[in-house]
Coordinates of C-alpha atoms and ligand atoms in Angstrom, one line a residue:
X639 CA 102.1 -89.1 100.9
X640 CA 101.4 -89.0 97.1
X641 CA 99.4 -91.9 95.7
X642 CA 98.7 -92.7 92.0
X643 CA 95.5 -91.5 90.5
X644 CA 93.4 -94.3 88.8
X645 CA 93.7 -94.5 85.1
X646 CA 90.6 -94.6 82.8
X647 CA 90.4 -98.4 82.7
X648 CA 90.7 -98.6 86.5
X649 CA 88.0 -95.9 86.9
X650 CA 85.7 -97.9 84.6
X651 CA 86.2 -101.1 86.5
X652 CA 85.5 -99.4 89.8
X653 CA 82.2 -98.1 88.5
X654 CA 81.4 -101.5 86.9
X655 CA 82.1 -103.2 90.3
X656 CA 80.1 -100.5 92.2
X657 CA 77.2 -99.3 90.0
X658 CA 75.6 -97.5 93.0
X659 CA 78.3 -94.9 92.7
X660 CA 78.3 -92.2 90.1
X661 CA 81.4 -90.6 88.6
X662 CA 81.5 -86.8 89.4
X663 CA 81.4 -84.6 86.3
X664 CA 85.1 -83.8 86.5
X665 CA 86.0 -87.5 86.8
X666 CA 87.9 -86.9 90.1
X667 CA 85.5 -88.4 92.5
X668 CA 82.6 -90.8 93.0
X669 CA 79.3 -89.9 94.7
X670 CA 76.5 -91.9 96.3
X671 CA 73.5 -91.1 98.5
X672 CA 72.5 -93.7 101.0
X673 CA 69.1 -93.7 102.8
X674 CA 68.5 -95.6 106.0
X675 CA 65.4 -96.3 108.1
X676 CA 66.2 -93.5 110.6
X677 CA 69.0 -91.4 112.1
X678 CA 70.2 -94.2 114.3
X679 CA 70.8 -96.5 111.3
X680 CA 72.5 -93.7 109.3
X681 CA 74.8 -92.7 112.2
X682 CA 75.6 -96.4 112.9
X683 CA 76.7 -96.7 109.3
X684 CA 78.8 -93.5 109.6
X685 CA 80.4 -94.8 112.7
X686 CA 81.5 -98.0 111.0
X687 CA 82.8 -96.0 108.0
X688 CA 84.6 -93.6 110.4
X689 CA 86.4 -96.5 112.2
X690 CA 87.5 -97.8 108.8
X691 CA 88.6 -94.3 107.7
X692 CA 90.6 -93.8 110.8
X693 CA 92.4 -97.1 110.3
X694 CA 93.0 -96.6 106.6
X695 CA 93.9 -93.0 107.0
X696 CA 91.5 -92.2 104.2
X697 CA 88.4 -90.1 104.8
X698 CA 85.2 -89.6 103.0
X699 CA 83.5 -86.2 102.3
X700 CA 80.0 -86.6 103.5
X701 CA 76.8 -84.8 104.6
X702 CA 74.1 -86.2 106.8
X703 CA 70.5 -85.2 107.4
X704 CA 68.5 -87.5 109.5
X705 CA 68.4 -90.8 107.6
X706 CA 70.3 -89.6 104.5
X707 CA 74.1 -89.8 104.0
X708 CA 75.5 -88.1 100.9
X709 CA 79.1 -89.3 100.2
X710 CA 81.9 -88.3 98.0
X711 CA 85.0 -90.4 97.7
X712 CA 88.2 -88.9 96.3
X713 CA 91.9 -88.9 97.2
X714 CA 93.2 -85.5 97.9
X715 CA 96.8 -86.7 97.8
X716 CA 96.2 -88.1 94.3
X717 CA 94.2 -85.2 92.9
X718 CA 91.4 -87.6 92.0
X719 CA 90.4 -91.2 92.4
X720 CA 92.8 -93.8 93.8
X721 CA 92.8 -97.4 94.9
X722 CA 91.9 -96.1 98.4
X723 CA 88.6 -94.9 97.1
X724 CA 88.0 -98.3 95.5
X725 CA 88.8 -100.0 98.8
X726 CA 86.4 -97.7 100.7
X727 CA 83.6 -98.4 98.2
X728 CA 84.3 -102.1 98.6
X729 CA 84.2 -101.7 102.4
X730 CA 80.9 -99.8 102.2
X731 CA 79.4 -102.5 99.9
X732 CA 80.2 -105.0 102.6
X733 CA 78.4 -103.2 105.4
X734 CA 75.2 -102.0 103.7
Ligands
HBI729 N1 91.5 -88.8 102.9 N2 90.0 -88.7 101.1 C1 91.3 -88.6 101.6 N3 92.3 -88.2 100.8 C2 93.5 -88.1 101.2 O1 94.4 -87.7 100.4 C3 93.8 -88.2 102.6 C4 92.7 -88.6 103.4 N4 92.9 -88.8 104.7 C5 94.2 -88.6 105.3 C6 95.3 -88.3 104.3 N5 95.1 -88.1 103.1 C7 96.6 -88.1 104.9 O2 97.6 -88.9 104.1 C8 97.2 -86.7 105.0 O3 97.3 -86.1 103.7 C9 96.4 -85.9 105.9

């Protein structure tokens, strides 16, 4: 199902609200690396995000090694950032 890509102003306000995230060079995604105490904490975080992702039908791109989780948020159906990425960034801000 297609969804609108955020415009420049919306992208800027997403980054202003969530300064822990960086805009990818092509402007189509935001990235963030989270570091936890250990694997248990990292995987617990990933589990909470996974449950959100399943409910929201919106899935992060991510990579985990031990206590580190590298995340990229983008909306494939929009060809870039959308309100779904902003909502996921907001959810993550609420659980870390
Ligand atoms: N997750 N990040 C991301 N972007 C999408 O466009 C997307 C998704 N999860 C499921 C989904 N789209 C579905 O609407 C189908 O396209 C699989």
